[in-house]
Amino acid sequence: MVLKESEAIVLRTYPLREADLLVTLFTRAEGKVDGVARSAKKSRRRFGGALEPLTYVRAHYEDRERRELARLDSCEVLESPLASEVTYARAVALAHVAELLDELLPDREPNDAVFRLALAVLSGLRGPDLWLPITYLELWMTRLMGYLPELSECMTCGRTLNGSRAFYHALADGLVCIDDKRLASSEISAESRVLAARMLRAPLESFAGAPWPEAQAADLRKFLIQTLQRHIEKKLVTAGMLEKGGF
Amino acid sequence: MSRFAEPMVRLIDELKKLPGIGGKTAQRLAFHILRTNDDDAEALAAAVRDVKANLRLCSICNNITDIDPCVYCISATRNQRLVCVVEEPTNIAAIEKTQHFNGVYHVLHGSISPLHGIGPEQLRISNLLRRVDDGQVDEVILATNPTVEGEATATYLSGQLRRAGLRVTRIAMGIPVGSDIEYADEITMLKSIEGRREL
């Protein structure tokens, strides 16, 4: 058995037996890996705060023959969410990042683009603004998972939507024009579609500095979450909490 | 056909529901109960019944108690104006072990945990705010766990508790006593430097 080393982001931990923790890591080298951290609950000596969700670590682990779970040997903290103040809003946003990565990524499939995206978003969430990094994450995850439809043309008739009204429906893919919209459809504004197109061309840092209130691109986020939820066939718990707000 | 008699299977199944108890351990415990004398088995059954029938939450601090208010809340020797907020009733035992805290408690029964859909409204916060609003409290110590969830809970509570004349403090975080600085992880070291005190 070879001890492997990889940069990783801790996604979730679950108690296992009396003193162990079952840890879901998003590793750069191998994608999502589940491992057991022995005695991590009882003794903080070996892992310290390294197993807190959304901690960016250098993980050492080994796969065991005929076992699905890796054995987590040690984790060195590279960046911790506890290094800056954890407000309720930031806690919900961090949990949203963890939930999206955990639900959307397949096991043991490396994805460097998603890894770089996650690091950029975690870095963005160290600032006071949470809606910009969250919108950027949802948009890019939808695209990188292959679920993002064409935003500039009607799915039904193919007419261009640039400059005209566009609608989406919770049970259907893509955007449609006003003539093809179904009953109980929601509208996504032209500004949000322009913003989405810009976000798909530029890094997250290039949007920093400008104020980003909760209302900005709220329709785009709703569309993206509905798209993701339809594909994974389950509700995202943290999306509900973000929508409820109250921060 | 089952390997054991039906009452034994039932007991094993019930024991298996306990946290940390697997099939083998449940079987061992069930056979131990079978071999034990009648009085001990009856005492175990009565203790389980008693816990369910007589324990409730203290109406002031939410601690688990058999009398309401609990022993801490009615104690004349404790400082009722100093409240320590903890996540779970089991945290009280850890603080009591120090024999240095003479205040009272408030149990939240959890912490903010967005991944589990737990927000502030799911925690027992309202009676803490009532205690503070009634002017019964001089200081609130936030003793939630030093985790992302515990920190989020403490930050949220500190915002909710902002009142004139009320002191809100957070327990210190850092190097465990008896350990070695060489082996401390970066975040623990950072927190201990942030929380340093003057000598």
GROMACS .gro file of C-alpha atoms in nm:
model
  446
    1MET     CA    1   0.000   0.000   0.000
    2VAL     CA    2   0.144   0.335  -0.109
    3LEU     CA    3   0.088   0.651   0.089
    4LYS     CA    4  -0.061   0.905  -0.151
    5GLU     CA    5  -0.032   1.281  -0.121
    6SER     CA    6  -0.267   1.536  -0.269
    7GLU     CA    7  -0.402   1.883  -0.214
    8ALA     CA    8  -0.762   1.846  -0.103
    9ILE     CA    9  -1.068   2.028   0.024
   10VAL     CA   10  -1.255   1.869   0.314
   11LEU     CA   11  -1.621   1.846   0.214
   12ARG     CA   12  -1.793   1.666   0.500
   13THR     CA   13  -1.726   1.453   0.805
   14TYR     CA   14  -1.952   1.198   0.966
   15PRO     CA   15  -1.900   1.024   1.301
   16LEU     CA   16  -1.799   0.662   1.256
   17ARG     CA   17  -1.787   0.413   1.542
   18GLU     CA   18  -1.680   0.541   1.883
   19ALA     CA   19  -1.392   0.772   1.792
   20ASP     CA   20  -1.338   0.772   1.414
   21LEU     CA   21  -1.455   1.013   1.147
   22LEU     CA   22  -1.562   0.930   0.795
   23VAL     CA   23  -1.422   1.213   0.582
   24THR     CA   24  -1.519   1.311   0.227
   25LEU     CA   25  -1.229   1.486   0.056
   26PHE     CA   26  -1.219   1.651  -0.284
   27THR     CA   27  -0.861   1.575  -0.382
   28ARG     CA   28  -0.683   1.740  -0.671
   29ALA     CA   29  -0.520   1.414  -0.779
   30GLU     CA   30  -0.811   1.170  -0.758
   31GLY     CA   31  -1.132   1.369  -0.726
   32LYS     CA   32  -1.375   1.282  -0.448
   33VAL     CA   33  -1.232   1.030  -0.202
   34ASP     CA   34  -1.396   0.889   0.113
   35GLY     CA   35  -1.159   0.796   0.392
   36VAL     CA   36  -1.150   0.705   0.757
   37ALA     CA   37  -0.962   0.925   1.002
   38ARG     CA   38  -0.891   0.692   1.295
   39SER     CA   39  -0.943   0.836   1.645
   40ALA     CA   40  -1.005   1.183   1.496
   41LYS     CA   41  -1.305   1.241   1.725
   42LYS     CA   42  -1.126   1.148   2.046
   43SER     CA   43  -0.782   1.294   1.983
   44ARG     CA   44  -0.726   1.621   1.799
   45ARG     CA   45  -0.351   1.567   1.801
   46ARG     CA   46  -0.304   1.422   1.454
   47PHE     CA   47  -0.566   1.617   1.261
   48GLY     CA   48  -0.627   1.928   1.476
   49GLY     CA   49  -0.865   2.160   1.294
   50ALA     CA   50  -0.773   2.013   0.954
   51LEU     CA   51  -1.096   1.817   0.919
   52GLU     CA   52  -1.329   2.114   0.950
   53PRO     CA   53  -1.547   2.137   0.636
   54LEU     CA   54  -1.397   2.351   0.356
   55THR     CA   55  -1.045   2.340   0.496
   56TYR     CA   56  -0.786   2.335   0.217
   57VAL     CA   57  -0.531   2.074   0.317
   58ARG     CA   58  -0.245   1.862   0.194
   59ALA     CA   59  -0.377   1.513   0.264
   60HIS     CA   60  -0.181   1.191   0.303
   61TYR     CA   61  -0.387   0.876   0.262
   62GLU     CA   62  -0.361   0.519   0.148
   63ASP     CA   63  -0.602   0.288  -0.029
   64ARG     CA   64  -0.650  -0.054   0.123
   65GLU     CA   65  -0.696  -0.366  -0.083
   66ARG     CA   66  -1.059  -0.461  -0.143
   67ARG     CA   67  -1.174  -0.166   0.073
   68GLU     CA   68  -1.377   0.125  -0.061
   69LEU     CA   69  -1.261   0.365   0.209
   70ALA     CA   70  -0.909   0.505   0.215
   71ARG     CA   71  -0.717   0.537   0.542
   72LEU     CA   72  -0.646   0.902   0.611
   73ASP     CA   73  -0.298   0.928   0.759
   74SER     CA   74  -0.256   1.302   0.814
   75CYS     CA   75  -0.367   1.642   0.690
   76GLU     CA   76  -0.166   1.960   0.683
   77VAL     CA   77  -0.374   2.279   0.685
   78LEU     CA   78  -0.304   2.508   0.390
   79GLU     CA   79  -0.603   2.740   0.439
   80SER     CA   80  -0.874   2.722   0.704
   81PRO     CA   81  -1.220   2.881   0.698
   82LEU     CA   82  -1.168   2.945   1.070
   83ALA     CA   83  -0.887   3.190   0.992
   84SER     CA   84  -1.146   3.463   0.926
   85GLU     CA   85  -1.470   3.537   1.112
   86VAL     CA   86  -1.744   3.278   1.052
   87THR     CA   87  -2.074   3.462   1.041
   88TYR     CA   88  -2.406   3.281   0.989
   89ALA     CA   89  -2.414   3.400   0.626
   90ARG     CA   90  -2.060   3.278   0.561
   91ALA     CA   91  -2.135   2.945   0.729
   92VAL     CA   92  -2.434   2.892   0.498
   93ALA     CA   93  -2.229   2.994   0.192
   94LEU     CA   94  -1.942   2.758   0.287
   95ALA     CA   95  -2.188   2.475   0.345
   96HIS     CA   96  -2.338   2.549   0.001
   97VAL     CA   97  -1.995   2.508  -0.161
   98ALA     CA   98  -1.946   2.177   0.023
   99GLU     CA   99  -2.291   2.048  -0.069
  100LEU     CA  100  -2.259   2.139  -0.438
  101LEU     CA  101  -1.919   1.971  -0.469
  102ASP     CA  102  -2.029   1.665  -0.276
  103GLU     CA  103  -2.354   1.617  -0.467
  104LEU     CA  104  -2.227   1.695  -0.816
  105LEU     CA  105  -1.885   1.534  -0.831
  106PRO     CA  106  -1.850   1.163  -0.904
  107ASP     CA  107  -1.619   0.950  -0.684
  108ARG     CA  108  -1.253   0.912  -0.782
  109GLU     CA  109  -1.264   1.128  -1.095
  110PRO     CA  110  -1.012   1.412  -1.089
  111ASN     CA  111  -1.138   1.747  -1.211
  112ASP     CA  112  -0.877   2.020  -1.194
  113ALA     CA  113  -1.109   2.288  -1.333
  114VAL     CA  114  -1.358   2.232  -1.050
  115PHE     CA  115  -1.074   2.220  -0.797
  116ARG     CA  116  -0.942   2.559  -0.914
  117LEU     CA  117  -1.297   2.697  -0.914
  118ALA     CA  118  -1.352   2.577  -0.557
  119LEU     CA  119  -1.028   2.740  -0.438
  120ALA     CA  120  -1.119   3.070  -0.610
  121VAL     CA  121  -1.467   3.065  -0.452
  122LEU     CA  122  -1.330   2.984  -0.105
  123SER     CA  123  -1.090   3.272  -0.143
  124GLY     CA  124  -1.379   3.498  -0.253
  125LEU     CA  125  -1.580   3.394   0.052
  126ARG     CA  126  -1.311   3.532   0.282
  127GLY     CA  127  -1.436   3.880   0.190
  128PRO     CA  128  -1.759   4.040   0.309
  129ASP     CA  129  -1.950   3.966  -0.012
  130LEU     CA  130  -2.107   3.623  -0.042
  131TRP     CA  131  -2.349   3.656  -0.337
  132LEU     CA  132  -2.080   3.712  -0.603
  133PRO     CA  133  -1.876   3.396  -0.523
  134ILE     CA  134  -2.196   3.192  -0.478
  135THR     CA  135  -2.337   3.303  -0.816
  136TYR     CA  136  -2.002   3.237  -0.985
  137LEU     CA  137  -1.980   2.889  -0.830
  138GLU     CA  138  -2.335   2.790  -0.925
  139LEU     CA  139  -2.289   2.912  -1.284
  140TRP     CA  140  -1.955   2.741  -1.339
  141MET     CA  141  -2.056   2.416  -1.165
  142THR     CA  142  -2.363   2.399  -1.390
  143ARG     CA  143  -2.140   2.450  -1.692
  144LEU     CA  144  -1.857   2.217  -1.586
  145MET     CA  145  -2.102   1.937  -1.509
  146GLY     CA  146  -2.247   1.983  -1.859
  147TYR     CA  147  -2.592   2.096  -1.745
  148LEU     CA  148  -2.581   2.460  -1.863
  149PRO     CA  149  -2.806   2.516  -2.165
  150GLU     CA  150  -2.749   2.783  -2.430
  151LEU     CA  151  -2.851   3.113  -2.269
  152SER     CA  152  -2.883   3.315  -2.588
  153GLU     CA  153  -3.142   3.121  -2.786
  154CYS     CA  154  -3.489   2.975  -2.741
  155MET     CA  155  -3.476   2.598  -2.679
  156THR     CA  156  -3.803   2.548  -2.867
  157CYS     CA  157  -3.787   2.768  -3.177
  158GLY     CA  158  -3.415   2.857  -3.185
  159ARG     CA  159  -3.485   3.231  -3.202
  160THR     CA  160  -3.211   3.449  -3.049
  161LEU     CA  161  -3.291   3.578  -2.701
  162ASN     CA  162  -3.039   3.861  -2.700
  163GLY     CA  163  -3.219   4.179  -2.600
  164SER     CA  164  -3.558   4.007  -2.564
  165ARG     CA  165  -3.739   3.844  -2.272
  166ALA     CA  166  -3.646   3.488  -2.170
  167PHE     CA  167  -3.824   3.236  -1.951
  168TYR     CA  168  -3.750   2.903  -1.780
  169HIS     CA  169  -3.962   2.633  -1.626
  170ALA     CA  170  -3.879   2.418  -1.323
  171LEU     CA  171  -3.950   2.098  -1.515
  172ALA     CA  172  -3.786   2.180  -1.849
  173ASP     CA  173  -3.435   2.238  -1.976
  174GLY     CA  174  -3.310   2.569  -2.111
  175LEU     CA  175  -3.460   2.908  -2.183
  176VAL     CA  176  -3.752   2.988  -2.412
  177CYS     CA  177  -3.889   3.302  -2.576
  178ILE     CA  178  -4.216   3.469  -2.476
  179ASP     CA  179  -4.408   3.281  -2.749
  180ASP     CA  180  -4.294   2.938  -2.630
  181LYS     CA  181  -4.315   2.990  -2.255
  182ARG     CA  182  -4.516   2.740  -2.054
  183LEU     CA  183  -4.763   2.811  -1.776
  184ALA     CA  184  -4.593   2.889  -1.440
  185SER     CA  185  -4.264   2.985  -1.606
  186SER     CA  186  -4.027   3.236  -1.446
  187GLU     CA  187  -3.846   3.515  -1.622
  188ILE     CA  188  -3.470   3.562  -1.625
  189SER     CA  189  -3.368   3.920  -1.696
  190ALA     CA  190  -3.150   4.029  -1.988
  191GLU     CA  191  -2.906   4.189  -1.737
  192SER     CA  192  -2.858   3.856  -1.558
  193ARG     CA  193  -2.796   3.677  -1.888
  194VAL     CA  194  -2.537   3.938  -1.990
  195LEU     CA  195  -2.374   3.901  -1.647
  196ALA     CA  196  -2.368   3.520  -1.686
  197ALA     CA  197  -2.199   3.553  -2.025
  198ARG     CA  198  -1.938   3.785  -1.870
  199MET     CA  199  -1.881   3.547  -1.579
  200LEU     CA  200  -1.817   3.263  -1.820
  201ARG     CA  201  -1.537   3.464  -1.980
  202ALA     CA  202  -1.362   3.620  -1.680
  203PRO     CA  203  -1.208   3.502  -1.351
  204LEU     CA  204  -1.389   3.562  -1.023
  205GLU     CA  205  -1.130   3.817  -0.902
  206SER     CA  206  -1.214   4.047  -1.192
  207PHE     CA  207  -1.564   4.106  -1.048
  208ALA     CA  208  -1.440   4.190  -0.698
  209GLY     CA  209  -1.468   4.545  -0.576
  210ALA     CA  210  -1.809   4.628  -0.720
  211PRO     CA  211  -2.098   4.592  -0.473
  212TRP     CA  212  -2.307   4.278  -0.523
  213PRO     CA  213  -2.639   4.297  -0.333
  214GLU     CA  214  -2.852   3.986  -0.276
  215ALA     CA  215  -3.102   4.095  -0.543
  216GLN     CA  216  -2.836   4.106  -0.816
  217ALA     CA  217  -2.865   3.801  -1.044
  218ALA     CA  218  -3.110   3.637  -0.798
  219ASP     CA  219  -3.312   3.515  -1.098
  220LEU     CA  220  -2.999   3.361  -1.251
  221ARG     CA  221  -2.920   3.178  -0.923
  222LYS     CA  222  -3.277   3.046  -0.902
  223PHE     CA  223  -3.253   2.920  -1.262
  224LEU     CA  224  -2.915   2.754  -1.197
  225ILE     CA  225  -3.028   2.585  -0.876
  226GLN     CA  226  -3.343   2.454  -1.045
  227THR     CA  227  -3.128   2.317  -1.329
  228LEU     CA  228  -2.887   2.147  -1.089
  229GLN     CA  229  -3.162   2.006  -0.868
  230ARG     CA  230  -3.342   1.864  -1.170
  231HIS     CA  231  -3.029   1.683  -1.281
  232ILE     CA  232  -2.929   1.541  -0.943
  233GLU     CA  233  -3.297   1.469  -0.866
  234LYS     CA  234  -3.282   1.605  -0.514
  235LYS     CA  235  -3.325   1.931  -0.326
  236LEU     CA  236  -3.011   2.110  -0.212
  237VAL     CA  237  -3.056   2.182   0.160
  238THR     CA  238  -2.827   2.485   0.160
  239ALA     CA  239  -2.994   2.639  -0.147
  240GLY     CA  240  -3.314   2.660   0.059
  241MET     CA  241  -3.127   2.828   0.344
  242LEU     CA  242  -2.964   3.080   0.109
  243GLU     CA  243  -3.300   3.160  -0.047
  244LYS     CA  244  -3.458   3.207   0.297
  245GLY     CA  245  -3.182   3.458   0.379
  246GLY     CA  246  -3.220   3.647   0.705
  247PHE     CA  247  -2.848   3.720   0.726
  248MET     CA  248  -3.577  -1.955   1.109
  249SER     CA  249  -3.398  -1.731   1.360
  250ARG     CA  250  -3.096  -1.860   1.552
  251PHE     CA  251  -3.242  -1.726   1.879
  252ALA     CA  252  -3.577  -1.726   2.057
  253GLU     CA  253  -3.807  -1.440   1.961
  254PRO     CA  254  -3.768  -1.232   2.286
  255MET     CA  255  -3.390  -1.253   2.248
  256VAL     CA  256  -3.407  -1.139   1.885
  257ARG     CA  257  -3.623  -0.847   1.993
  258LEU     CA  258  -3.376  -0.743   2.264
  259ILE     CA  259  -3.082  -0.769   2.021
  260ASP     CA  260  -3.271  -0.559   1.765
  261GLU     CA  261  -3.347  -0.290   2.026
  262LEU     CA  262  -2.987  -0.279   2.149
  263LYS     CA  263  -2.860  -0.251   1.793
  264LYS     CA  264  -3.043   0.081   1.763
  265LEU     CA  265  -2.807   0.237   2.024
  266PRO     CA  266  -2.520   0.448   1.887
  267GLY     CA  267  -2.193   0.258   1.846
  268ILE     CA  268  -2.359  -0.082   1.902
  269GLY     CA  269  -2.328  -0.329   1.615
  270GLY     CA  270  -2.483  -0.674   1.577
  271LYS     CA  271  -2.209  -0.864   1.765
  272THR     CA  272  -2.201  -0.622   2.060
  273ALA     CA  273  -2.582  -0.620   2.079
  274GLN     CA  274  -2.578  -1.000   2.095
  275ARG     CA  275  -2.314  -0.996   2.371
  276LEU     CA  276  -2.511  -0.740   2.574
  277ALA     CA  277  -2.835  -0.930   2.529
  278PHE     CA  278  -2.676  -1.253   2.658
  279HIS     CA  279  -2.524  -1.062   2.947
  280ILE     CA  280  -2.869  -0.930   3.040
  281LEU     CA  281  -3.011  -1.282   3.012
  282ARG     CA  282  -2.745  -1.425   3.246
  283THR     CA  283  -2.767  -1.142   3.500
  284ASN     CA  284  -2.995  -1.186   3.805
  285ASP     CA  285  -3.357  -1.071   3.794
  286ASP     CA  286  -3.301  -0.767   4.019
  287ASP     CA  287  -3.026  -0.624   3.798
  288ALA     CA  288  -3.228  -0.679   3.481
  289GLU     CA  289  -3.531  -0.517   3.643
  290ALA     CA  290  -3.317  -0.222   3.765
  291LEU     CA  291  -3.191  -0.167   3.409
  292ALA     CA  292  -3.544  -0.173   3.269
  293ALA     CA  293  -3.665   0.062   3.545
  294ALA     CA  294  -3.375   0.304   3.481
  295VAL     CA  295  -3.463   0.321   3.111
  296ARG     CA  296  -3.832   0.377   3.196
  297ASP     CA  297  -3.742   0.638   3.459
  298VAL     CA  298  -3.525   0.839   3.219
  299LYS     CA  299  -3.808   0.858   2.967
  300ALA     CA  300  -4.080   0.929   3.225
  301ASN     CA  301  -3.909   1.178   3.457
  302LEU     CA  302  -3.654   1.377   3.263
  303ARG     CA  303  -3.747   1.698   3.087
  304LEU     CA  304  -3.590   2.027   2.988
  305CYS     CA  305  -3.540   2.304   3.243
  306SER     CA  306  -3.777   2.588   3.155
  307ILE     CA  307  -3.503   2.846   3.219
  308CYS     CA  308  -3.183   2.698   3.073
  309ASN     CA  309  -3.297   2.395   2.866
  310ASN     CA  310  -3.069   2.160   3.061
  311ILE     CA  311  -3.197   1.804   3.103
  312THR     CA  312  -3.338   1.776   3.454
  313ASP     CA  313  -3.576   1.584   3.678
  314ILE     CA  314  -3.683   1.899   3.865
  315ASP     CA  315  -3.787   2.224   3.701
  316PRO     CA  316  -3.604   2.467   3.728
  317CYS     CA  317  -3.286   2.259   3.734
  318VAL     CA  318  -3.035   2.245   4.022
  319TYR     CA  319  -2.814   2.514   3.866
  320CYS     CA  320  -3.099   2.759   3.806
  321ILE     CA  321  -3.232   2.738   4.164
  322SER     CA  322  -2.894   2.731   4.336
  323ALA     CA  323  -2.850   3.021   4.579
  324THR     CA  324  -2.471   2.981   4.575
  325ARG     CA  325  -2.432   3.025   4.200
  326ASN     CA  326  -2.398   3.358   4.023
  327GLN     CA  327  -2.728   3.377   3.835
  328ARG     CA  328  -2.610   3.685   3.643
  329LEU     CA  329  -2.330   3.498   3.466
  330VAL     CA  330  -2.459   3.266   3.191
  331CYS     CA  331  -2.248   3.017   3.000
  332VAL     CA  332  -2.401   2.912   2.665
  333VAL     CA  333  -2.322   2.556   2.554
  334GLU     CA  334  -2.432   2.343   2.259
  335GLU     CA  335  -2.529   2.025   2.444
  336PRO     CA  336  -2.618   1.925   2.803
  337THR     CA  337  -2.308   1.700   2.806
  338ASN     CA  338  -2.088   2.011   2.771
  339ILE     CA  339  -2.200   2.121   3.119
  340ALA     CA  340  -2.018   1.824   3.278
  341ALA     CA  341  -1.692   1.928   3.108
  342ILE     CA  342  -1.719   2.283   3.248
  343GLU     CA  343  -1.829   2.163   3.593
  344LYS     CA  344  -1.517   1.944   3.611
  345THR     CA  345  -1.303   2.259   3.625
  346GLN     CA  346  -1.469   2.356   3.959
  347HIS     CA  347  -1.392   2.716   3.864
  348PHE     CA  348  -1.715   2.824   3.701
  349ASN     CA  349  -1.980   2.941   3.944
  350GLY     CA  350  -2.235   3.080   3.701
  351VAL     CA  351  -2.535   2.916   3.538
  352TYR     CA  352  -2.591   2.766   3.195
  353HIS     CA  353  -2.798   2.791   2.881
  354VAL     CA  354  -2.819   2.488   2.652
  355LEU     CA  355  -2.887   2.548   2.281
  356HIS     CA  356  -2.936   2.178   2.193
  357GLY     CA  357  -2.726   2.203   1.880
  358SER     CA  358  -2.540   2.453   1.667
  359ILE     CA  359  -2.604   2.624   1.335
  360SER     CA  360  -2.545   2.351   1.076
  361PRO     CA  361  -2.650   2.456   0.724
  362LEU     CA  362  -2.560   2.118   0.572
  363HIS     CA  363  -2.821   1.962   0.800
  364GLY     CA  364  -3.071   2.241   0.742
  365ILE     CA  365  -3.029   2.370   1.097
  366GLY     CA  366  -3.050   2.750   1.123
  367PRO     CA  367  -3.083   2.975   1.430
  368GLU     CA  368  -3.459   2.917   1.442
  369GLN     CA  369  -3.403   2.548   1.518
  370LEU     CA  370  -3.192   2.629   1.826
  371ARG     CA  371  -3.325   2.713   2.172
  372ILE     CA  372  -3.232   3.080   2.171
  373SER     CA  373  -3.557   3.260   2.259
  374ASN     CA  374  -3.547   3.195   2.636
  375LEU     CA  375  -3.184   3.315   2.648
  376LEU     CA  376  -3.289   3.643   2.487
  377ARG     CA  377  -3.578   3.665   2.737
  378ARG     CA  378  -3.339   3.619   3.031
  379VAL     CA  379  -3.118   3.895   2.894
  380ASP     CA  380  -3.411   4.128   2.817
  381ASP     CA  381  -3.545   4.083   3.172
  382GLY     CA  382  -3.216   4.232   3.297
  383GLN     CA  383  -3.120   3.912   3.483
  384VAL     CA  384  -2.780   3.880   3.317
  385ASP     CA  385  -2.452   4.078   3.334
  386GLU     CA  386  -2.233   3.851   3.120
  387VAL     CA  387  -2.291   3.578   2.862
  388ILE     CA  388  -2.000   3.342   2.790
  389LEU     CA  389  -2.032   3.176   2.449
  390ALA     CA  390  -1.885   2.827   2.497
  391THR     CA  391  -1.983   2.668   2.168
  392ASN     CA  392  -1.735   2.432   2.000
  393PRO     CA  393  -1.434   2.580   1.816
  394THR     CA  394  -1.563   2.447   1.483
  395VAL     CA  395  -1.707   2.627   1.179
  396GLU     CA  396  -2.057   2.550   1.309
  397GLY     CA  397  -1.977   2.651   1.668
  398GLU     CA  398  -1.812   2.973   1.550
  399ALA     CA  399  -2.110   3.060   1.328
  400THR     CA  400  -2.341   3.002   1.626
  401ALA     CA  401  -2.129   3.219   1.855
  402THR     CA  402  -2.106   3.501   1.598
  403TYR     CA  403  -2.483   3.488   1.540
  404LEU     CA  404  -2.556   3.494   1.915
  405SER     CA  405  -2.317   3.781   1.980
  406GLY     CA  406  -2.514   3.986   1.725
  407GLN     CA  407  -2.847   3.892   1.884
  408LEU     CA  408  -2.723   3.964   2.237
  409ARG     CA  409  -2.594   4.314   2.171
  410ARG     CA  410  -2.749   4.514   2.458
  411ALA     CA  411  -2.631   4.813   2.659
  412GLY     CA  412  -2.450   4.697   2.972
  413LEU     CA  413  -2.432   4.331   2.873
  414ARG     CA  414  -2.088   4.175   2.836
  415VAL     CA  415  -2.064   3.901   2.574
  416THR     CA  416  -1.746   3.691   2.580
  417ARG     CA  417  -1.615   3.389   2.389
  418ILE     CA  418  -1.412   3.106   2.547
  419ALA     CA  419  -1.043   3.111   2.452
  420MET     CA  420  -0.903   2.882   2.185
  421GLY     CA  421  -0.548   2.756   2.148
  422ILE     CA  422  -0.280   2.511   2.250
  423PRO     CA  423  -0.403   2.230   2.479
  424VAL     CA  424  -0.232   2.220   2.821
  425GLY     CA  425   0.047   1.959   2.834
  426SER     CA  426   0.095   1.950   2.456
  427ASP     CA  427   0.387   2.071   2.249
  428ILE     CA  428   0.382   2.390   2.036
  429GLU     CA  429   0.588   2.202   1.775
  430TYR     CA  430   0.293   1.977   1.699
  431ALA     CA  431   0.021   2.244   1.697
  432ASP     CA  432  -0.155   2.291   1.365
  433GLU     CA  433  -0.152   2.631   1.194
  434ILE     CA  434  -0.508   2.731   1.278
  435THR     CA  435  -0.477   2.639   1.648
  436MET     CA  436  -0.152   2.837   1.667
  437LEU     CA  437  -0.317   3.134   1.492
  438LYS     CA  438  -0.607   3.128   1.739
  439SER     CA  439  -0.373   3.109   2.039
  440ILE     CA  440  -0.174   3.409   1.917
  441GLU     CA  441  -0.497   3.603   1.851
  442GLY     CA  442  -0.624   3.515   2.198
  443ARG     CA  443  -0.299   3.589   2.385
  444ARG     CA  444  -0.322   3.767   2.720
  445GLU     CA  445  -0.102   4.005   2.905
  446LEU     CA  446   0.101   3.871   3.198
   0.00000   0.00000   0.00000
